[in-house]
Amino acid sequence: MARLFNSYIMVDWSAAAKPTTGVDSIWIGALVPDARFRLAFRASNPPTRAQAVDELTELLTRLIRRGDRILLGFDFPFGYPAGTADALKLKGDAPAWTRMRDFLLKEMKDKPDNANNRFALAARMNRLMSDGPFPFWGCSKRDVLTTLTMKKSREHGPDDVAEFRQAELAALKSKLGRPQPVWKIAYAGAVGGQTLTGLPAVHKLRAQFEGMRLWPFELGLEAPTPETFDGVDIVACEVYPSMRPQSPKPGEIKDETQVRILAEWFAELDESDRLGPLFEPDHGLSETVKHEISTEEGWILGI
């Protein structure tokens, strides 16, 4: 059976507030066919999110022009726990993920030099959701506000939005690492800051490419058929680097290794017809939960 994809691009994101390279910065790992149609890996390390989007736009455009279908992975959640959009009082009948998209595209301010308002935005979202410093948490002392604290203000209760999405609970249950909650926006493993800055970037890319689709929101939680990807050039998805064993090559830093390992893993699965089933995770999920995943929470490819 033919591969589902020709090229595999994995992105390790960063919410850094100034241009930065090296450890804990943005890394783009591209495993793409060379002139002899053999997959070859190349990594780049743009210092800002704006430059990363520009680089991805150029790379994706070039690959599409030559006829590639691309798997594009980002290492942050594509959605929030079920009920978040309603807790934010985002009105409308559109699916929750699109209401969150529109909200973040409007409210997230991210300048070309990486300066951004993620702490102020998290504080505002806390005010809308709880009128207090919950559920977002984590910031420096200078960024503390009435509705944002340095540490978690309290535990999640039965009437609150959940601390973890179903995907993170599945990863924990499967012992595939220890994912952090999307509400944590500072300190080690602060995926919340990456999500606030990263989702607008993904949606801006989506607006540029007619043939780009976000999984599972636009493709569903199901294994692809030959018709699934008709007219689709790019499938963007959430990935989780820590779920794979890390084997750095000489001179590689952690982030570079992670994007290489993921790209190679997905390519190997695709070559052996084992990638398709990952788009339909089997965790005994109810139809209600599957609906929440497909319309608001998202899922991690490979969990």
XYZ file of C-alpha atoms in Angstrom:
303
model
C 0.000 0.000 0.000
C 1.275 3.512 -0.816
C 2.330 5.861 1.925
C -0.262 8.290 3.265
C 2.361 11.055 3.240
C 5.479 11.988 1.318
C 7.018 14.403 3.826
C 7.008 14.635 7.609
C 7.559 17.955 9.402
C 7.659 18.175 13.189
C 7.768 21.440 15.129
C 9.024 21.938 18.682
C 7.399 25.250 19.671
C 8.401 27.899 22.190
C 6.600 30.728 24.002
C 9.847 32.655 24.578
C 9.349 36.402 25.038
C 12.463 37.357 23.068
C 14.395 35.920 20.096
C 16.199 32.760 21.148
C 17.939 29.749 19.643
C 19.407 26.520 20.962
C 17.848 24.688 23.891
C 14.166 25.429 24.613
C 13.564 27.371 21.421
C 11.713 26.603 18.194
C 13.008 23.682 16.144
C 11.586 22.597 12.804
C 12.510 19.085 11.720
C 11.765 18.172 8.108
C 12.060 14.613 6.804
C 11.469 15.015 3.080
C 12.413 13.147 -0.128
C 15.676 14.236 -1.732
C 16.451 14.284 -5.463
C 16.602 10.485 -5.437
C 13.300 10.220 -3.522
C 15.061 9.040 -0.376
C 13.903 10.588 2.873
C 16.489 12.997 4.246
C 16.289 14.950 7.514
C 17.122 18.596 8.032
C 16.503 20.755 11.088
C 16.308 24.516 11.455
C 16.142 26.761 14.513
C 14.349 30.060 13.770
C 14.769 32.559 16.628
C 11.201 33.900 16.584
C 7.695 32.566 16.038
C 7.160 34.987 13.160
C 10.234 33.645 11.401
C 9.099 30.083 12.084
C 5.742 30.747 10.409
C 7.512 32.334 7.437
C 9.883 29.385 7.147
C 7.065 26.857 7.392
C 5.066 28.758 4.776
C 7.989 28.678 2.358
C 8.751 25.002 3.013
C 5.138 23.855 2.742
C 4.606 25.854 -0.435
C 7.655 24.271 -2.056
C 6.640 20.738 -1.068
C 3.053 21.184 -2.256
C 4.227 22.530 -5.607
C 6.143 19.344 -6.259
C 3.147 17.215 -5.292
C 3.913 16.128 -1.730
C 1.320 15.409 0.938
C 2.696 16.489 4.312
C 2.178 15.388 7.911
C 2.764 18.502 10.024
C 3.073 18.004 13.780
C 3.208 20.585 16.590
C 4.121 19.763 20.190
C 1.273 21.621 21.917
C -2.458 20.974 22.366
C -4.778 21.886 19.516
C -7.649 22.304 21.962
C -8.679 22.808 25.586
C -10.627 20.529 27.968
C -14.284 20.123 27.085
C -16.391 23.040 28.256
C -13.671 25.692 28.017
C -15.304 27.658 25.194
C -18.596 27.729 27.086
C -16.824 28.716 30.320
C -15.316 31.647 28.414
C -18.849 32.528 27.285
C -17.863 32.373 23.631
C -21.190 32.635 21.896
C -22.376 31.009 18.683
C -23.406 27.651 17.306
C -20.025 26.870 15.713
C -17.934 23.986 17.102
C -16.003 24.925 20.218
C -12.610 24.666 18.512
C -13.574 27.330 15.967
C -14.883 29.648 18.676
C -11.569 29.257 20.521
C -9.717 29.850 17.249
C -11.517 33.128 16.642
C -11.004 34.247 20.244
C -7.262 33.535 20.274
C -6.662 35.039 16.828
C -8.265 38.256 18.090
C -6.854 38.404 21.611
C -3.351 36.900 21.389
C -0.823 39.652 20.595
C 2.510 38.265 19.414
C 5.048 40.726 18.009
C 7.802 39.924 15.474
C 10.424 40.063 18.256
C 8.531 37.417 20.316
C 7.134 39.950 22.823
C 3.634 38.708 23.652
C 0.703 39.175 26.024
C 0.206 35.558 27.102
C 0.180 36.352 30.835
C -2.284 39.212 30.467
C -4.457 37.078 28.198
C -4.425 34.153 30.632
C -5.421 36.531 33.428
C -8.298 37.843 31.315
C -9.441 34.308 30.475
C -9.353 33.460 34.192
C -11.564 36.467 34.905
C -14.053 35.366 32.274
C -14.073 31.759 33.472
C -13.927 32.041 37.264
C -13.555 35.724 38.175
C -10.404 34.661 40.015
C -6.924 33.163 39.477
C -8.202 29.883 37.998
C -7.696 27.708 35.931
C -4.589 29.296 34.323
C -1.559 29.657 36.562
C 2.187 30.267 36.430
C 4.037 33.538 35.934
C 6.923 35.590 37.238
C 6.398 37.812 40.273
C 6.200 40.913 38.075
C 3.324 39.377 36.060
C 1.145 38.481 39.065
C -2.356 39.923 38.817
C -5.587 39.524 40.768
C -6.598 36.804 38.295
C -3.180 35.161 37.742
C -0.896 33.677 40.384
C 2.599 32.200 40.338
C 1.370 28.821 41.626
C -1.833 26.846 41.136
C -4.492 28.565 43.231
C -6.600 25.444 43.864
C -7.435 21.991 42.565
C -10.055 21.396 39.891
C -13.482 20.502 41.247
C -16.416 18.572 39.715
C -18.038 21.780 38.471
C -14.856 23.156 36.875
C -13.379 22.501 33.459
C -11.056 19.528 33.800
C -7.341 19.874 34.504
C -6.440 17.430 31.722
C -7.932 16.562 28.359
C -8.814 12.966 27.500
C -5.604 12.711 25.439
C -3.411 13.552 28.433
C -5.305 11.113 30.636
C -4.732 8.400 28.011
C -1.018 9.247 27.840
C -0.727 9.013 31.622
C -2.639 5.732 31.703
C -0.440 4.287 28.940
C 2.698 5.514 30.751
C 3.748 7.512 27.687
C 5.286 10.347 29.668
C 3.800 12.870 32.058
C 2.081 15.601 30.028
C 1.544 18.974 31.677
C -1.889 20.656 31.928
C -2.692 23.288 29.314
C -3.433 25.721 32.178
C 0.247 25.883 33.196
C 1.776 28.844 31.343
C 5.186 29.201 33.021
C 8.072 27.091 34.345
C 9.422 23.781 33.040
C 7.096 22.001 30.643
C 4.746 24.984 30.457
C 2.715 23.786 27.513
C 0.041 26.387 28.270
C 2.216 29.241 27.040
C 3.100 27.291 23.917
C -0.603 26.688 23.257
C -1.600 30.344 23.640
C 1.145 31.449 21.236
C 1.089 28.372 19.003
C -2.577 27.942 18.128
C -2.853 31.344 16.401
C 0.220 30.413 14.336
C -1.357 27.110 13.277
C -4.607 28.821 12.339
C -2.745 31.488 10.344
C -1.048 28.704 8.383
C -4.425 27.006 7.911
C -5.782 30.231 6.402
C -2.910 30.332 3.906
C -3.244 26.781 2.585
C -6.552 25.708 1.069
C -5.472 22.084 1.247
C -4.532 22.098 4.937
C -6.706 20.270 7.484
C -6.481 20.068 11.280
C -6.840 16.619 12.797
C -9.147 15.559 14.357
C -11.316 18.674 14.041
C -11.591 18.639 10.243
C -10.962 14.950 9.518
C -12.612 13.078 12.380
C -11.379 10.372 14.725
C -11.188 7.646 12.117
C -8.593 5.761 10.130
C -8.180 7.379 6.710
C -9.642 5.773 3.606
C -8.412 6.519 0.058
C -11.025 9.287 -0.102
C -10.149 10.915 3.240
C -7.259 12.931 1.879
C -8.785 13.913 -1.474
C -7.765 17.534 -2.003
C -5.686 17.502 1.197
C -2.065 18.612 0.967
C -1.268 19.066 4.671
C -2.576 17.236 7.717
C -1.699 19.227 10.837
C -1.816 17.391 14.144
C -0.700 17.511 17.752
C 2.316 15.397 18.719
C 4.037 14.589 22.007
C 7.831 14.147 21.689
C 8.295 12.600 25.145
C 6.339 9.495 24.136
C 9.313 8.283 22.056
C 12.731 7.121 23.377
C 15.409 9.704 22.648
C 18.698 8.735 20.960
C 20.653 11.903 20.172
C 23.215 11.939 17.409
C 26.601 13.587 18.020
C 26.163 17.334 18.256
C 22.351 17.251 18.523
C 20.563 19.055 21.318
C 17.424 17.661 22.929
C 14.891 19.649 20.913
C 16.531 18.767 17.593
C 16.615 15.094 18.538
C 12.938 15.144 19.442
C 11.737 16.483 16.099
C 13.993 14.055 14.219
C 12.854 11.035 16.235
C 9.180 11.893 15.725
C 9.540 12.488 11.991
C 11.431 9.212 11.539
C 8.910 7.301 13.654
C 5.887 8.508 11.700
C 7.689 7.780 8.427
C 8.516 4.232 9.563
C 4.910 3.636 10.622
C 3.684 4.979 7.294
C 6.065 2.746 5.347
C 4.664 -0.340 7.097
C 0.960 0.675 6.864
C 0.745 1.283 10.622
C 0.216 5.034 10.611
C -3.408 5.095 9.446
C -4.840 3.329 12.521
C -3.337 6.003 14.800
C -5.923 8.456 13.465
C -8.607 6.336 15.182
C -7.344 5.869 18.769
C -8.792 2.851 20.559
C -9.210 3.694 24.239
C -12.785 2.534 24.818
C -14.028 6.101 24.453
C -17.771 6.746 24.530
C -19.449 8.494 21.621
C -19.966 11.546 23.843
C -16.251 11.750 24.635
C -15.316 11.201 20.992
C -17.571 14.103 20.073
C -15.855 16.330 22.660
C -12.452 15.314 21.301
C -13.465 15.966 17.694
C -15.064 19.344 18.364
C -13.060 20.900 21.211
C -10.266 18.946 22.890
C -8.268 17.448 20.041
C -5.999 14.405 20.407
C -2.307 13.496 20.314
C -1.375 11.448 17.247
C 0.186 8.225 18.469
C -1.510 8.001 21.865
